[in-house]
Amino acid sequence: MSPVHRLAPEVKIAATVAITIAVVATPREAVWAFGVHALIVVALAAVARVPAGWLARRSLVEVPFVLLAVLMPFVGVGERVEWLGLRLSVEGLYGGFNLLVKGTLGVLVALLLAATTSTRDIIVGLDRLRCPPVLTQIATFMLRYLDVLADEARRMRTARLARGDDPRFLWQLRGFASGIGALFLRAFERGERVYLAMLSRGYTGSLPQLGGAGAGVAQWAAAATVPLVAAAIAVTATILT
């Protein structure tokens, strides 16, 4: 287990948000600053022992934004420049670069958090950071019952297939939509039963405190170094731009 894994979840969540804000606040014209931000992310991945292949596969989630960034130089307005026979918008080039680099760095930082922190620990960290209790309770129940609902959806699909349903055809979307509606009703009824069971056991609107003791001063100080460096880079880039 790496040193990043051993950090308290609330520390990692706060550091992730702070690093993301620093990256977003960096002026798009400061190309060198984004290079330094990228080196920081690479260093974090190395310390956390997260494989590059794991990050690359899961970062494919931003492909739609990459396509949008590629299109921006062609559809942008304003001054244009020639490149390989193409007339590209200067504003579009800056906008595409800005979207691509900030989106990529933000996704990678979030993936590092996901790779070093379990889902339960993320909820514990949010609770310690005084996130609204309603949100943490919803996330807790979703985590608890998501697999149950997924299994129920698979059973309903198996039942439809056993009755000759073939969801590949467009005209059978009605049956699929009916199945979604039935799943929603079952989920609602299950939620009502769980809520009534909780009330009978003394539930008053708030769950017991999750997890044990929070992070100490040493962990906060250690985790603050990376966001502070990222913030210093953003401030320097803003001054020099």
Coordinates of N, CA and C in Angstrom, one line a residue:
M1 N 0.8 -1.2 0.0 CA 0.0 0.0 0.0 C 0.9 1.2 0.0
S2 N 0.6 2.2 -0.9 CA 1.4 3.4 -1.0 C 1.1 4.4 0.0
P3 N 1.9 5.4 0.2 CA 1.6 6.5 1.2 C 0.3 7.2 0.8
V4 N 0.0 7.3 -0.4 CA -1.3 8.0 -0.8 C -2.5 7.2 -0.4
H5 N -2.4 5.9 -0.5 CA -3.5 5.0 0.0 C -3.7 5.2 1.5
R6 N -2.6 5.4 2.3 CA -2.7 5.5 3.7 C -3.3 6.8 4.2
L7 N -3.4 7.8 3.3 CA -3.9 9.1 3.8 C -5.4 9.0 4.1
A8 N -5.9 9.8 5.0 CA -7.3 9.8 5.3 C -8.1 10.3 4.1
P9 N -9.3 9.7 3.9 CA -10.1 10.1 2.7 C -10.4 11.5 2.6
E10 N -10.7 12.2 3.7 CA -11.1 13.6 3.6 C -9.9 14.5 3.2
V11 N -8.7 14.0 3.5 CA -7.5 14.8 3.1 C -7.3 14.6 1.6
K12 N -7.6 13.4 1.0 CA -7.4 13.2 -0.4 C -8.5 13.9 -1.2
I13 N -9.7 14.0 -0.7 CA -10.8 14.7 -1.4 C -10.5 16.2 -1.4
A14 N -10.1 16.7 -0.3 CA -9.8 18.2 -0.3 C -8.6 18.5 -1.2
A15 N -7.6 17.7 -1.2 CA -6.4 17.9 -2.1 C -6.8 17.8 -3.5
T16 N -7.7 16.8 -3.9 CA -8.2 16.7 -5.3 C -8.9 17.9 -5.7
V17 N -9.8 18.4 -4.9 CA -10.6 19.6 -5.3 C -9.6 20.8 -5.4
A18 N -8.7 21.0 -4.5 CA -7.8 22.1 -4.5 C -6.9 22.1 -5.8
I19 N -6.4 20.9 -6.1 CA -5.5 20.8 -7.3 C -6.3 21.1 -8.6
T20 N -7.6 20.6 -8.6 CA -8.4 20.9 -9.8 C -8.7 22.4 -9.9
I21 N -9.0 23.0 -8.8 CA -9.2 24.5 -8.9 C -8.0 25.2 -9.4
A22 N -6.8 24.8 -8.9 CA -5.6 25.4 -9.3 C -5.3 25.3 -10.8
V23 N -5.6 24.1 -11.3 CA -5.5 23.8 -12.8 C -6.5 24.7 -13.6
V24 N -7.7 24.7 -13.1 CA -8.7 25.5 -13.8 C -8.4 27.0 -13.8
A25 N -7.8 27.5 -12.7 CA -7.4 28.9 -12.6 C -6.2 29.3 -13.4
T26 N -5.5 28.3 -13.9 CA -4.3 28.6 -14.7 C -4.7 29.2 -16.0
P27 N -4.1 30.4 -16.4 CA -4.4 31.0 -17.7 C -4.1 30.0 -18.9
R28 N -4.9 30.0 -19.9 CA -4.8 29.1 -21.0 C -3.5 29.4 -21.8
E29 N -3.1 30.7 -21.8 CA -1.9 31.0 -22.5 C -0.6 30.5 -21.9
A30 N -0.6 30.1 -20.7 CA 0.6 29.7 -20.0 C 0.8 28.2 -20.2
V31 N 1.3 27.8 -21.4 CA 1.5 26.4 -21.8 C 2.4 25.7 -20.8
W32 N 3.5 26.4 -20.4 CA 4.5 25.8 -19.6 C 3.9 25.4 -18.2
A33 N 2.9 26.2 -17.7 CA 2.3 25.9 -16.4 C 1.6 24.5 -16.5
F34 N 0.9 24.3 -17.6 CA 0.2 23.0 -17.7 C 1.2 21.8 -17.8
G35 N 2.3 22.1 -18.4 CA 3.4 21.1 -18.4 C 3.8 20.7 -17.0
V36 N 4.0 21.7 -16.1 CA 4.4 21.5 -14.7 C 3.2 20.8 -14.0
H37 N 2.0 21.2 -14.3 CA 0.9 20.5 -13.7 C 0.8 19.0 -14.1
A38 N 1.1 18.7 -15.3 CA 1.2 17.3 -15.8 C 2.3 16.5 -15.1
L39 N 3.4 17.2 -14.9 CA 4.5 16.5 -14.1 C 4.1 16.2 -12.7
I40 N 3.3 17.1 -12.1 CA 2.8 16.8 -10.7 C 1.9 15.6 -10.7
V41 N 1.0 15.5 -11.7 CA 0.1 14.4 -11.8 C 0.9 13.1 -12.0
V42 N 1.9 13.1 -12.9 CA 2.7 11.9 -13.1 C 3.4 11.5 -11.8
A43 N 4.0 12.5 -11.1 CA 4.6 12.2 -9.8 C 3.7 11.6 -8.8
L44 N 2.5 12.1 -8.7 CA 1.5 11.6 -7.8 C 1.1 10.1 -8.2
A45 N 1.0 9.9 -9.5 CA 0.7 8.5 -10.0 C 1.8 7.5 -9.6
A46 N 3.0 8.0 -9.7 CA 4.2 7.2 -9.4 C 4.2 6.9 -7.9
V47 N 4.0 7.9 -7.1 CA 4.0 7.7 -5.6 C 2.8 6.8 -5.2
A48 N 1.7 6.9 -5.8 CA 0.5 6.1 -5.5 C 0.6 4.7 -6.1
R49 N 1.6 4.5 -7.0 CA 1.7 3.2 -7.7 C 0.5 2.8 -8.5
V50 N 0.0 3.8 -9.2 CA -1.2 3.5 -10.1 C -0.6 3.3 -11.5
P51 N -0.9 2.2 -12.1 CA -0.4 1.9 -13.5 C -0.9 2.9 -14.5
A52 N 0.0 3.2 -15.4 CA -0.3 4.1 -16.5 C -1.4 3.6 -17.4
G53 N -1.4 2.3 -17.6 CA -2.4 1.6 -18.4 C -3.8 1.8 -17.8
W54 N -3.9 1.6 -16.5 CA -5.2 1.7 -15.8 C -5.7 3.1 -16.0
L55 N -4.9 4.2 -15.8 CA -5.3 5.5 -16.0 C -5.7 5.8 -17.4
A56 N -5.0 5.3 -18.4 CA -5.2 5.5 -19.8 C -6.6 4.9 -20.2
R57 N -6.9 3.7 -19.8 CA -8.2 3.1 -20.1 C -9.4 3.8 -19.5
R58 N -9.2 4.2 -18.3 CA -10.4 4.9 -17.7 C -10.5 6.4 -18.1
S59 N -9.5 7.0 -18.6 CA -9.5 8.3 -19.0 C -10.3 8.5 -20.4
L60 N -10.6 7.3 -21.0 CA -11.3 7.4 -22.3 C -12.7 8.0 -22.1
V61 N -13.1 8.2 -20.8 CA -14.4 8.8 -20.6 C -14.5 10.2 -21.1
E62 N -13.4 10.8 -21.3 CA -13.4 12.2 -21.8 C -13.3 12.3 -23.3
V63 N -13.4 11.2 -24.0 CA -13.3 11.2 -25.5 C -14.2 12.3 -26.1
P64 N -15.5 12.4 -25.7 CA -16.4 13.4 -26.3 C -15.8 14.8 -26.2
F65 N -15.2 15.1 -25.1 CA -14.6 16.4 -24.9 C -13.4 16.6 -25.8
V66 N -12.7 15.5 -26.0 CA -11.5 15.6 -26.9 C -12.0 16.0 -28.3
L67 N -13.0 15.3 -28.8 CA -13.6 15.6 -30.1 C -14.0 17.0 -30.2
L68 N -14.7 17.5 -29.1 CA -15.1 18.9 -29.1 C -13.9 19.9 -29.2
A69 N -12.9 19.5 -28.5 CA -11.7 20.4 -28.5 C -11.0 20.4 -29.8
V70 N -11.1 19.3 -30.5 CA -10.5 19.2 -31.9 C -11.3 20.0 -32.9
L71 N -12.6 20.1 -32.7 CA -13.4 20.8 -33.6 C -13.4 22.4 -33.4
M72 N -13.1 22.8 -32.2 CA -13.1 24.2 -31.9 C -12.3 25.1 -32.8
P73 N -11.0 24.7 -33.2 CA -10.3 25.6 -34.1 C -10.9 25.8 -35.4
F74 N -11.7 24.8 -35.9 CA -12.4 24.9 -37.2 C -13.6 25.7 -37.2
V75 N -14.3 25.8 -36.0 CA -15.6 26.5 -36.0 C -15.5 27.8 -35.2
G76 N -14.3 28.1 -34.6 CA -14.1 29.3 -33.9 C -14.2 30.5 -34.8
V77 N -14.4 31.7 -34.2 CA -14.5 32.9 -35.0 C -13.2 33.8 -34.6
G78 N -13.1 34.9 -35.3 CA -12.0 35.8 -35.1 C -10.8 35.6 -36.0
E79 N -9.7 36.0 -35.5 CA -8.4 35.9 -36.3 C -8.1 34.5 -36.6
R80 N -7.6 34.3 -37.9 CA -7.3 32.9 -38.3 C -5.8 32.8 -38.7
V81 N -5.3 31.6 -38.6 CA -3.9 31.3 -39.0 C -3.9 30.2 -40.0
E82 N -2.8 30.1 -40.8 CA -2.7 29.0 -41.7 C -1.8 27.9 -41.1
W83 N -2.2 26.7 -41.3 CA -1.4 25.5 -40.8 C -1.7 24.3 -41.7
L84 N -0.7 23.9 -42.4 CA -0.9 22.7 -43.3 C -2.1 22.9 -44.3
G85 N -2.2 24.1 -44.8 CA -3.3 24.4 -45.7 C -4.7 24.6 -45.0
L86 N -4.7 24.6 -43.7 CA -6.0 24.8 -43.0 C -6.0 26.1 -42.4
R87 N -7.2 26.8 -42.4 CA -7.4 28.1 -41.7 C -8.0 27.8 -40.4
L88 N -7.2 28.0 -39.3 CA -7.7 27.7 -38.0 C -7.9 29.0 -37.2
S89 N -8.9 29.0 -36.4 CA -9.2 30.2 -35.5 C -8.3 30.2 -34.3
V90 N -7.7 31.4 -34.1 CA -6.8 31.5 -33.0 C -7.5 31.3 -31.7
E91 N -8.7 31.9 -31.6 CA -9.5 31.8 -30.4 C -9.9 30.3 -30.2
G92 N -10.2 29.7 -31.3 CA -10.6 28.3 -31.2 C -9.4 27.4 -30.8
L93 N -8.2 27.7 -31.3 CA -7.0 27.0 -30.8 C -6.8 27.1 -29.3
Y94 N -6.9 28.3 -28.8 CA -6.8 28.5 -27.4 C -7.9 27.8 -26.6
G95 N -9.1 27.9 -27.1 CA -10.2 27.3 -26.5 C -10.1 25.8 -26.4
G96 N -9.8 25.2 -27.6 CA -9.6 23.8 -27.7 C -8.5 23.3 -26.8
F97 N -7.4 24.0 -26.8 CA -6.3 23.6 -25.9 C -6.7 23.7 -24.4
N98 N -7.4 24.8 -24.1 CA -7.8 25.0 -22.7 C -8.7 23.9 -22.3
L99 N -9.7 23.5 -23.1 CA -10.7 22.4 -22.8 C -9.9 21.1 -22.6
L100 N -9.0 20.8 -23.6 CA -8.4 19.5 -23.6 C -7.5 19.3 -22.4
V101 N -6.6 20.3 -22.1 CA -5.6 20.1 -21.1 C -6.2 20.2 -19.7
K102 N -7.1 21.1 -19.5 CA -7.7 21.2 -18.2 C -8.7 20.0 -17.9
G103 N -9.4 19.5 -18.9 CA -10.2 18.4 -18.8 C -9.4 17.1 -18.5
T104 N -8.3 16.9 -19.2 CA -7.5 15.8 -19.1 C -6.9 15.7 -17.7
L105 N -6.3 16.8 -17.2 CA -5.7 16.9 -15.9 C -6.7 16.6 -14.8
G106 N -7.9 17.2 -15.0 CA -9.0 17.0 -14.0 C -9.4 15.6 -13.9
V107 N -9.5 14.9 -15.1 CA -9.9 13.5 -15.1 C -8.9 12.7 -14.4
L108 N -7.6 12.9 -14.7 CA -6.5 12.1 -14.2 C -6.4 12.3 -12.6
V109 N -6.6 13.5 -12.2 CA -6.6 13.7 -10.7 C -7.7 13.0 -10.0
A110 N -8.9 13.0 -10.6 CA -10.1 12.3 -10.1 C -9.9 10.8 -10.1
L111 N -9.2 10.3 -11.2 CA -8.9 8.9 -11.3 C -7.9 8.4 -10.2
L112 N -7.0 9.3 -9.9 CA -6.0 9.0 -8.8 C -6.8 8.9 -7.5
L113 N -7.7 9.7 -7.3 CA -8.5 9.6 -6.0 C -9.3 8.3 -6.0
A114 N -9.9 8.0 -7.2 CA -10.7 6.7 -7.2 C -9.8 5.5 -7.1
A115 N -8.6 5.6 -7.6 CA -7.7 4.4 -7.5 C -7.1 4.2 -6.1
T116 N -7.1 5.2 -5.3 CA -6.4 5.1 -4.0 C -7.4 5.2 -2.8
T117 N -8.7 5.3 -3.1 CA -9.7 5.5 -2.1 C -11.0 4.6 -2.5
S118 N -11.4 3.8 -1.6 CA -12.6 3.0 -1.9 C -13.9 3.9 -1.8
T119 N -14.9 3.4 -2.4 CA -16.2 4.1 -2.5 C -16.7 4.5 -1.1
R120 N -16.6 3.5 -0.2 CA -17.1 3.7 1.2 C -16.2 4.8 1.8
D121 N -14.9 4.8 1.6 CA -14.0 5.8 2.3 C -14.3 7.2 1.7
I122 N -14.7 7.3 0.4 CA -15.0 8.6 -0.1 C -16.3 9.1 0.6
I123 N -17.2 8.3 0.8 CA -18.4 8.7 1.6 C -18.1 9.1 3.0
V124 N -17.2 8.4 3.6 CA -16.7 8.7 5.0 C -16.0 10.1 5.0
G125 N -15.1 10.3 3.9 CA -14.4 11.6 3.8 C -15.4 12.7 3.6
L126 N -16.4 12.5 2.8 CA -17.4 13.6 2.6 C -18.1 13.9 3.9
D127 N -18.4 12.9 4.6 CA -19.1 13.1 5.9 C -18.2 13.9 6.9
R128 N -16.9 13.6 6.9 CA -16.0 14.3 7.8 C -15.8 15.7 7.4
L129 N -16.0 16.0 6.1 CA -15.8 17.3 5.5 C -17.1 18.1 5.7
R130 N -18.0 17.6 6.4 CA -19.3 18.3 6.7 C -20.2 18.5 5.5
C131 N -20.1 17.5 4.6 CA -21.0 17.5 3.4 C -22.4 17.3 3.9
P132 N -23.4 17.9 3.3 CA -24.8 17.8 3.8 C -25.2 16.3 4.1
P133 N -25.7 16.0 5.2 CA -26.0 14.6 5.6 C -26.9 14.0 4.6
V134 N -27.8 14.7 4.0 CA -28.8 14.1 3.1 C -28.0 13.5 1.9
L135 N -27.0 14.2 1.4 CA -26.2 13.7 0.2 C -25.4 12.4 0.6
T136 N -24.8 12.4 1.8 CA -24.0 11.3 2.2 C -24.9 10.1 2.4
Q137 N -26.1 10.3 3.0 CA -27.1 9.2 3.2 C -27.6 8.6 1.9
I138 N -27.9 9.5 0.9 CA -28.3 9.0 -0.4 C -27.2 8.2 -1.0
A139 N -25.9 8.7 -1.0 CA -24.8 8.0 -1.5 C -24.6 6.6 -0.8
T140 N -24.8 6.6 0.5 CA -24.7 5.3 1.2 C -25.7 4.3 0.8
F141 N -26.9 4.7 0.7 CA -28.0 3.8 0.3 C -27.8 3.4 -1.2
M142 N -27.4 4.3 -2.0 CA -27.1 3.9 -3.4 C -26.0 2.9 -3.5
L143 N -25.0 3.1 -2.7 CA -23.9 2.1 -2.7 C -24.4 0.7 -2.2
R144 N -25.3 0.8 -1.2 CA -25.7 -0.5 -0.6 C -26.7 -1.2 -1.5
Y145 N -27.5 -0.5 -2.3 CA -28.6 -1.2 -3.0 C -28.4 -1.2 -4.5
L146 N -27.3 -0.6 -5.0 CA -27.1 -0.6 -6.5 C -27.0 -2.0 -7.0
D147 N -26.2 -2.8 -6.4 CA -26.0 -4.2 -6.8 C -27.4 -5.0 -6.8
V148 N -28.2 -4.7 -5.8 CA -29.5 -5.4 -5.7 C -30.4 -5.0 -6.9
L149 N -30.4 -3.7 -7.2 CA -31.2 -3.3 -8.3 C -30.6 -3.8 -9.7
A150 N -29.3 -3.9 -9.8 CA -28.7 -4.4 -11.0 C -29.1 -5.9 -11.2
D151 N -29.1 -6.6 -10.1 CA -29.5 -8.1 -10.1 C -30.9 -8.2 -10.5
E152 N -31.8 -7.3 -10.0 CA -33.2 -7.4 -10.3 C -33.4 -7.0 -11.8
A153 N -32.6 -6.1 -12.3 CA -32.8 -5.7 -13.7 C -32.3 -6.9 -14.6
R154 N -31.3 -7.6 -14.2 CA -30.8 -8.8 -15.0 C -31.9 -9.9 -15.0
R155 N -32.5 -10.1 -13.8 CA -33.6 -11.1 -13.8 C -34.8 -10.7 -14.6
M156 N -35.1 -9.4 -14.6 CA -36.2 -9.0 -15.5 C -35.9 -9.2 -17.0
R157 N -34.6 -8.9 -17.3 CA -34.2 -9.1 -18.7 C -34.2 -10.5 -19.1
T158 N -33.8 -11.4 -18.2 CA -33.8 -12.8 -18.5 C -35.2 -13.3 -18.7
A159 N -36.2 -12.8 -17.9 CA -37.6 -13.2 -18.0 C -38.1 -12.7 -19.4
R160 N -37.8 -11.5 -19.8 CA -38.2 -11.0 -21.1 C -37.7 -11.9 -22.2
L161 N -36.4 -12.2 -22.2 CA -35.8 -13.1 -23.2 C -36.5 -14.4 -23.2
A162 N -36.8 -15.0 -22.1 CA -37.4 -16.3 -22.0 C -38.8 -16.3 -22.6
R163 N -39.4 -15.1 -22.7 CA -40.8 -15.0 -23.3 C -40.7 -14.5 -24.8
G164 N -39.5 -14.6 -25.4 CA -39.3 -14.3 -26.8 C -39.0 -12.9 -27.1
D165 N -38.7 -12.0 -26.1 CA -38.4 -10.6 -26.4 C -37.0 -10.5 -27.0
D166 N -36.8 -9.7 -27.9 CA -35.5 -9.5 -28.5 C -35.2 -8.0 -28.6
P167 N -34.5 -7.4 -27.6 CA -34.3 -6.0 -27.5 C -33.5 -5.3 -28.6
R168 N -33.1 -6.1 -29.6 CA -32.3 -5.6 -30.6 C -33.1 -4.8 -31.6
F169 N -34.4 -5.1 -31.7 CA -35.3 -4.5 -32.6 C -36.0 -3.2 -32.1
L170 N -36.1 -2.2 -32.9 CA -36.6 -0.9 -32.5 C -38.1 -1.0 -32.0
W171 N -38.9 -1.9 -32.7 CA -40.3 -1.9 -32.3 C -40.5 -2.6 -31.0
Q172 N -39.5 -3.1 -30.4 CA -39.6 -3.7 -29.1 C -39.2 -2.8 -27.9
L173 N -39.0 -1.5 -28.3 CA -38.6 -0.6 -27.2 C -39.7 -0.4 -26.2
R174 N -40.9 -0.6 -26.6 CA -42.0 -0.5 -25.7 C -41.9 -1.4 -24.5
G175 N -41.6 -2.7 -24.8 CA -41.4 -3.6 -23.7 C -40.2 -3.2 -22.8
F176 N -39.1 -2.7 -23.4 CA -38.0 -2.3 -22.6 C -38.4 -1.1 -21.7
A177 N -39.1 -0.2 -22.3 CA -39.6 1.0 -21.5 C -40.5 0.5 -20.3
S178 N -41.4 -0.5 -20.6 CA -42.2 -1.0 -19.6 C -41.4 -1.7 -18.5
G179 N -40.3 -2.3 -18.9 CA -39.4 -3.0 -17.9 C -38.8 -1.9 -17.0
I180 N -38.3 -0.8 -17.6 CA -37.7 0.3 -16.8 C -38.7 0.8 -15.8
G181 N -40.0 1.0 -16.3 CA -41.0 1.5 -15.3 C -41.3 0.5 -14.2
A182 N -41.3 -0.7 -14.5 CA -41.5 -1.7 -13.5 C -40.4 -1.8 -12.5
L183 N -39.1 -1.6 -13.0 CA -38.0 -1.6 -12.1 C -38.0 -0.4 -11.2
F184 N -38.5 0.8 -11.7 CA -38.6 2.0 -10.9 C -39.6 1.7 -9.8
L185 N -40.7 1.1 -10.1 CA -41.8 0.9 -9.1 C -41.2 -0.1 -8.0
R186 N -40.5 -1.1 -8.4 CA -40.0 -2.1 -7.5 C -38.9 -1.4 -6.6
A187 N -38.1 -0.5 -7.2 CA -37.1 0.2 -6.4 C -37.8 1.1 -5.4
F188 N -38.8 1.8 -5.8 CA -39.6 2.7 -4.9 C -40.2 1.9 -3.8
E189 N -40.8 0.8 -4.1 CA -41.4 0.0 -3.0 C -40.4 -0.5 -2.1
R190 N -39.2 -1.0 -2.6 CA -38.1 -1.5 -1.7 C -37.6 -0.3 -0.8
G191 N -37.5 0.8 -1.4 CA -37.0 2.0 -0.6 C -38.0 2.3 0.5
E192 N -39.3 2.2 0.2 CA -40.3 2.5 1.3 C -40.2 1.5 2.4
R193 N -40.0 0.2 2.0 CA -39.9 -0.8 3.0 C -38.7 -0.6 3.9
V194 N -37.6 -0.3 3.3 CA -36.4 -0.1 4.0 C -36.5 1.1 5.0
Y195 N -37.2 2.2 4.5 CA -37.4 3.4 5.3 C -38.2 3.1 6.5
L196 N -39.3 2.3 6.3 CA -40.2 2.0 7.4 C -39.5 1.1 8.4
A197 N -38.6 0.2 7.9 CA -37.8 -0.7 8.8 C -36.9 0.1 9.6
M198 N -36.3 1.2 9.0 CA -35.4 2.0 9.7 C -36.1 2.8 10.8
L199 N -37.3 3.3 10.5 CA -38.1 4.1 11.5 C -38.4 3.2 12.7
S200 N -38.7 1.9 12.4 CA -39.1 1.0 13.5 C -37.9 0.7 14.4
R201 N -36.7 1.0 13.9 CA -35.4 0.8 14.7 C -34.8 2.1 15.2
G202 N -35.6 3.2 15.2 CA -35.2 4.4 15.9 C -34.5 5.4 15.0
Y203 N -34.7 5.3 13.7 CA -34.1 6.2 12.7 C -34.7 7.6 12.9
T204 N -33.9 8.6 13.1 CA -34.5 10.0 13.3 C -34.1 11.0 12.2
G205 N -33.6 10.5 11.1 CA -33.2 11.4 10.0 C -31.7 11.6 9.8
S206 N -30.9 11.0 10.7 CA -29.5 11.1 10.5 C -28.9 9.7 10.8
L207 N -27.8 9.4 10.1 CA -27.2 8.1 10.3 C -26.1 8.3 11.4
P208 N -25.6 7.2 12.0 CA -24.5 7.3 12.9 C -23.2 7.8 12.2
Q209 N -22.3 8.4 12.9 CA -21.1 8.9 12.3 C -20.3 7.8 11.7
L210 N -19.9 8.0 10.5 CA -19.2 7.0 9.8 C -17.7 7.0 10.1
G211 N -17.1 5.9 10.1 CA -15.6 5.9 10.3 C -15.2 6.2 11.7
G212 N -13.9 6.2 11.9 CA -13.3 6.5 13.3 C -12.8 8.0 13.3
A213 N -11.6 8.1 13.9 CA -11.0 9.4 14.0 C -10.6 9.9 12.6
G214 N -10.6 11.3 12.5 CA -10.2 11.9 11.3 C -8.7 12.0 11.1
A215 N -8.3 12.8 10.1 CA -6.9 12.9 9.8 C -6.3 13.9 10.8
G216 N -5.0 13.6 11.1 CA -4.3 14.5 12.0 C -3.6 15.7 11.3
V217 N -3.0 16.5 12.0 CA -2.3 17.7 11.5 C -1.2 17.3 10.5
A218 N -0.5 16.2 10.8 CA 0.6 15.7 9.9 C 0.1 15.4 8.6
Q219 N -1.0 14.6 8.5 CA -1.6 14.2 7.2 C -2.1 15.4 6.4
W220 N -2.7 16.4 7.1 CA -3.2 17.6 6.4 C -2.0 18.4 5.8
A221 N -0.9 18.5 6.6 CA 0.3 19.2 6.2 C 1.0 18.5 5.0
A222 N 1.0 17.2 5.1 CA 1.7 16.5 4.0 C 0.9 16.6 2.7
A223 N -0.5 16.4 2.8 CA -1.3 16.5 1.6 C -1.4 17.9 1.1
A224 N -1.2 18.9 1.9 CA -1.3 20.3 1.4 C -0.2 20.7 0.5
T225 N 0.9 20.0 0.5 CA 2.1 20.4 -0.3 C 1.8 20.5 -1.8
V226 N 1.1 19.4 -2.3 CA 0.9 19.4 -3.7 C -0.1 20.5 -4.1
P227 N -1.3 20.6 -3.5 CA -2.1 21.8 -3.8 C -1.5 23.1 -3.8
L228 N -0.6 23.3 -2.8 CA 0.1 24.6 -2.6 C 1.0 24.8 -3.8
V229 N 1.7 23.8 -4.2 CA 2.6 23.9 -5.4 C 1.8 24.2 -6.6
A230 N 0.7 23.5 -6.8 CA -0.2 23.8 -8.0 C -0.7 25.2 -7.9
A231 N -1.1 25.7 -6.7 CA -1.6 27.0 -6.6 C -0.5 28.0 -6.9
A232 N 0.7 27.8 -6.5 CA 1.8 28.7 -6.8 C 2.1 28.8 -8.3
I233 N 2.0 27.6 -8.9 CA 2.1 27.6 -10.4 C 1.1 28.5 -11.1
A234 N -0.2 28.3 -10.6 CA -1.3 29.1 -11.2 C -1.1 30.6 -11.0
V235 N -0.7 31.0 -9.8 CA -0.5 32.4 -9.5 C 0.7 32.9 -10.3
T236 N 1.8 32.2 -10.4 CA 2.9 32.6 -11.2 C 2.5 32.8 -12.6
A237 N 1.8 31.8 -13.2 CA 1.4 31.9 -14.6 C 0.5 33.1 -14.8
T238 N -0.4 33.4 -13.9 CA -1.3 34.6 -14.0 C -0.5 35.9 -14.0
I239 N 0.5 35.9 -13.1 CA 1.3 37.2 -13.1 C 2.2 37.4 -14.3
L240 N 2.7 36.3 -14.9 CA 3.6 36.4 -16.0 C 2.8 36.5 -17.3
T241 N 1.6 36.1 -17.4 CA 0.8 36.2 -18.6 C 0.3 37.6 -18.9

